[in-house]
Rosetta silent file (secondary structure, phi, psi, omega in degrees, C-alpha in Angstrom):
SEQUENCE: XXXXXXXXXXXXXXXXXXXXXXXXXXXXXXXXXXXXXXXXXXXXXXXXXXXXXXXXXXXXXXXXXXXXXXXXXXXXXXXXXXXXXXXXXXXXXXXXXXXXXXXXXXXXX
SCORE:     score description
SCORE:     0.000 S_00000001
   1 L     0.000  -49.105  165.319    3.807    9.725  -10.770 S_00000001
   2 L   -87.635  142.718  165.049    6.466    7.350   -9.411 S_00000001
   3 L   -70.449  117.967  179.033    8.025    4.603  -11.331 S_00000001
   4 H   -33.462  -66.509  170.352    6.777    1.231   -9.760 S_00000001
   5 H   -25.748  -58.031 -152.510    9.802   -0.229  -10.071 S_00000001
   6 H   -56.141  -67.622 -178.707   11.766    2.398   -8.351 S_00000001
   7 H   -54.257  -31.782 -177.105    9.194    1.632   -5.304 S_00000001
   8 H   -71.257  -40.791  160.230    8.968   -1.608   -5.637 S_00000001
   9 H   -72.960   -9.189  170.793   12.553   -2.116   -4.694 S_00000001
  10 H   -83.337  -16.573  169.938   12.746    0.191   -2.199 S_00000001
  11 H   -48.478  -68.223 -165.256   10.055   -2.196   -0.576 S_00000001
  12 L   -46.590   -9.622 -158.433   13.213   -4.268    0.172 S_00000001
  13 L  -112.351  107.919  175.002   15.317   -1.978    2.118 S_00000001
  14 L   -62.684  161.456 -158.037   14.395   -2.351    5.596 S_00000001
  15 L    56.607   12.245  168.276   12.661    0.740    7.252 S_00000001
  16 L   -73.692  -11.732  162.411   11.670    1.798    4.213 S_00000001
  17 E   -91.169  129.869 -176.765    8.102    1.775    4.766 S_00000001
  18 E  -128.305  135.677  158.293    6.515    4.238    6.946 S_00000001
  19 E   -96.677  114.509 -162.244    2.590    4.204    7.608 S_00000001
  20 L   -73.453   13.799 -179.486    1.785    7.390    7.577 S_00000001
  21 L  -157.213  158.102 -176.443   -1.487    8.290    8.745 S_00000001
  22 H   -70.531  -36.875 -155.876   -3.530    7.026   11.790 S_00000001
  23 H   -90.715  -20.553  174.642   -6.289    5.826   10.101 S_00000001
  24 H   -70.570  -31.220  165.721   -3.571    3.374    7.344 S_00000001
  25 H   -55.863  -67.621  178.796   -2.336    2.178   10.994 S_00000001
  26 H   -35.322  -44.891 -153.185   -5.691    1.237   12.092 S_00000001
  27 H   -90.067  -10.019  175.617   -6.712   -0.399    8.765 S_00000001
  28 H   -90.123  -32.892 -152.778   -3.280   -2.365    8.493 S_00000001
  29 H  -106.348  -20.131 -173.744   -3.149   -3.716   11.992 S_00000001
  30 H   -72.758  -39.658  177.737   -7.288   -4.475   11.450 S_00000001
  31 L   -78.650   21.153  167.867   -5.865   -7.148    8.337 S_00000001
  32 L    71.205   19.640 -156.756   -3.680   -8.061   10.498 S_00000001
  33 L   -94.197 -133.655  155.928   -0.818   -7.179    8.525 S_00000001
  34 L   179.703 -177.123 -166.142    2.772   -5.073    9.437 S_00000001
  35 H   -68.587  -46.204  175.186    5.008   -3.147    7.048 S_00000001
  36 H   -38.397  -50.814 -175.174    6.929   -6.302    5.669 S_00000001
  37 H   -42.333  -49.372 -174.441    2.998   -7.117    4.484 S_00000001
  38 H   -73.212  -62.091 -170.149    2.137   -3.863    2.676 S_00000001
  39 H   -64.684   28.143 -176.087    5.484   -3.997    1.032 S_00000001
  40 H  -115.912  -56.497  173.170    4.564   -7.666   -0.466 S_00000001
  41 H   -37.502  -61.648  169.816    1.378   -5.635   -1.586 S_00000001
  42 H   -35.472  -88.003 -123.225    4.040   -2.974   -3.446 S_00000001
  43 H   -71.683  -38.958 -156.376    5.617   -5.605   -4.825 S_00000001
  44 H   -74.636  -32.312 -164.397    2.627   -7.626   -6.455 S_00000001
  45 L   -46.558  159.232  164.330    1.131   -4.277   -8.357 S_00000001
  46 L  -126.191  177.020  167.865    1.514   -3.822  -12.274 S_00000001
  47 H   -63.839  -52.589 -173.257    0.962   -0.688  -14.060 S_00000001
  48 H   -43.289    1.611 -155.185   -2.026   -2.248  -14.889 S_00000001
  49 H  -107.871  -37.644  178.142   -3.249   -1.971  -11.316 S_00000001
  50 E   -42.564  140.615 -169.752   -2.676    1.980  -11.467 S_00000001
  51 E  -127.453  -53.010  165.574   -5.817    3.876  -10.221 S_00000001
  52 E  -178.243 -168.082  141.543   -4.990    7.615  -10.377 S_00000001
  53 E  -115.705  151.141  171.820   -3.087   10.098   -8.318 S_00000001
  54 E  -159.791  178.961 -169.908   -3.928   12.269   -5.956 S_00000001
  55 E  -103.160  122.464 -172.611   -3.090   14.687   -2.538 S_00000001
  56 E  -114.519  165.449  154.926   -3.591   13.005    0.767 S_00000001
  57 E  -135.345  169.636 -167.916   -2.730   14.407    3.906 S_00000001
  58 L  -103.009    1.778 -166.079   -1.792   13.229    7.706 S_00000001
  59 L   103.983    3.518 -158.207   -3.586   16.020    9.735 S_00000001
  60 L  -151.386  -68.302 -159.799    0.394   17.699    9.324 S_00000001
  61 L  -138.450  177.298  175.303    1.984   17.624    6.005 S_00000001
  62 E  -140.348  171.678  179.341    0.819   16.703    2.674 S_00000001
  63 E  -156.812  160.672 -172.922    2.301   14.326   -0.153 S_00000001
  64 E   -90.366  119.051 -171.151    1.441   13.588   -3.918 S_00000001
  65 E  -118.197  157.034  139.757    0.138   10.021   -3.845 S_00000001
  66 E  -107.688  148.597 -174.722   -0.350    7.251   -6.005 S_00000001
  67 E  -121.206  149.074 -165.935   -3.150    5.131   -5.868 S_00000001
  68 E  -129.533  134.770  169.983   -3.284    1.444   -6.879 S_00000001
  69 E  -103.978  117.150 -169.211   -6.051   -1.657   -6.736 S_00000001
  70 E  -116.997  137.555  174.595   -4.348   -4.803   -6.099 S_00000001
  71 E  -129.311   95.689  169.611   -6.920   -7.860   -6.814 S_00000001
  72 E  -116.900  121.961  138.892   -5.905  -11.456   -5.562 S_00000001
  73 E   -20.289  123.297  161.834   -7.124  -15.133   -4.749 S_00000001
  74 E  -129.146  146.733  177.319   -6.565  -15.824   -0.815 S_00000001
  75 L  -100.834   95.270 -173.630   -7.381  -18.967    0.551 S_00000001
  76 L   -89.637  127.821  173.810   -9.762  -18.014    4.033 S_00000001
  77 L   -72.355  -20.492 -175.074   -9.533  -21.036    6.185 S_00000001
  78 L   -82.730  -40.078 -176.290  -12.224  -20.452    8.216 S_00000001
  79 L   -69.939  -39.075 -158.386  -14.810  -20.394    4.806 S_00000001
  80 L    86.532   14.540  178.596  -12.280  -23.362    3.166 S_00000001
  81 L   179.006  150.457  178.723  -11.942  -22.148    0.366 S_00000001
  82 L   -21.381  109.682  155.598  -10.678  -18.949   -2.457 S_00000001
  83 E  -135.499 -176.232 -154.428  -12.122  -15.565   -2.902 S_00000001
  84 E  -100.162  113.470 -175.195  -10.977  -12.822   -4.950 S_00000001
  85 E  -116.120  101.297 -178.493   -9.724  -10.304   -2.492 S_00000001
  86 E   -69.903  148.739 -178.831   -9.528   -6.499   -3.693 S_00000001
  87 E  -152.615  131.064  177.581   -6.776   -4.083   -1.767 S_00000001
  88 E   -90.617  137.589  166.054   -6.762   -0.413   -1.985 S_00000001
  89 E  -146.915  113.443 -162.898   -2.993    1.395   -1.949 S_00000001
  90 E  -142.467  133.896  177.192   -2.035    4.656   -2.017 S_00000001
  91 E  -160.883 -175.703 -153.887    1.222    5.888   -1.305 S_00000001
  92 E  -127.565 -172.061  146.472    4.176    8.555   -1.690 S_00000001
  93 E  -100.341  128.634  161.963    7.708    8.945   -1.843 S_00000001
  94 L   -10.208  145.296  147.027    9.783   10.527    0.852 S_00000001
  95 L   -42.621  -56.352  173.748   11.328   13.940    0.204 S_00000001
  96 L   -96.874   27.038  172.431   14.376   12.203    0.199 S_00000001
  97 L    44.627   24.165  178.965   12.910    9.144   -1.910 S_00000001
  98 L   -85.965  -45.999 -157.430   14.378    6.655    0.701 S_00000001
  99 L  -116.635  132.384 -164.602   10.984    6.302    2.159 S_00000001
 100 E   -87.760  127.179  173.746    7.991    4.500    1.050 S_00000001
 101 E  -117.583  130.948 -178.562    4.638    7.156    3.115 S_00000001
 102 E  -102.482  118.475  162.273    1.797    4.610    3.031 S_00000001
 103 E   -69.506  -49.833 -160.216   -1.547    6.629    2.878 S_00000001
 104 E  -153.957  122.289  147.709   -4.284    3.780    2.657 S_00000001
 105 L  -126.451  127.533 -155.832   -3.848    0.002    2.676 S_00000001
 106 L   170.663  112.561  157.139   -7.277   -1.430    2.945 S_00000001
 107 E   -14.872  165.013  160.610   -9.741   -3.836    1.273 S_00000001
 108 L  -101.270  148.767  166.676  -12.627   -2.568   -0.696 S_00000001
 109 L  -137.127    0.000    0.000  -15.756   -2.060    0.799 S_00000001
């Protein structure tokens, strides 16, 4: 629904990420992660990564999302070694397409 690009450069423009729902707070702050983080996520996707779209809401408003599976090698220090770490992402564009609305950032489980 969006062009990747478009978002993925808007990753760069500070405050352009907002996470938008309580439980995409929770699940970013569980990985330890912050806004810079997710928008590193943005950045890594391909088209190839596209997973559908669909309409999330916050408990408020609602927005036409896309959703994306990001798959990467991480190095866990405490195991010593690689695993293949799947990340869920679904997000929206602003009204005024300034702003990245994060829906879901979250592992699979």
């Amino acid at each position: 629904m969006y062009p990747l690009a478009d978002v993925q450069a808007l990753t760069l423009q500070a405050g352009s990420l907002n996470l938008w729902t309580r439980r995409c707070m929770q699940d970013v702050a569980k990985l330890g992660f912050d806004t810079d983080d997710v928008g590193g996520l943005i950045r890594e996707l391909t088209k190839q990564d596209y997973r559908d779209s669909e309409w999330c809401d916050n408990g408020n408003s609602w927005a036409a999302c896309d959703a994306y599976t990001l798959k990467r090698l991480e190095f866990i220090e405490a195991a010593g070694k690689s695993f293949r770490i799947e990340y869920f992402l679904k997000f929206a564009l602003g009204k005024s397409g300034k702003l990245i609305l994060i829906v879901s950032c979250h592992t699979s489980s």
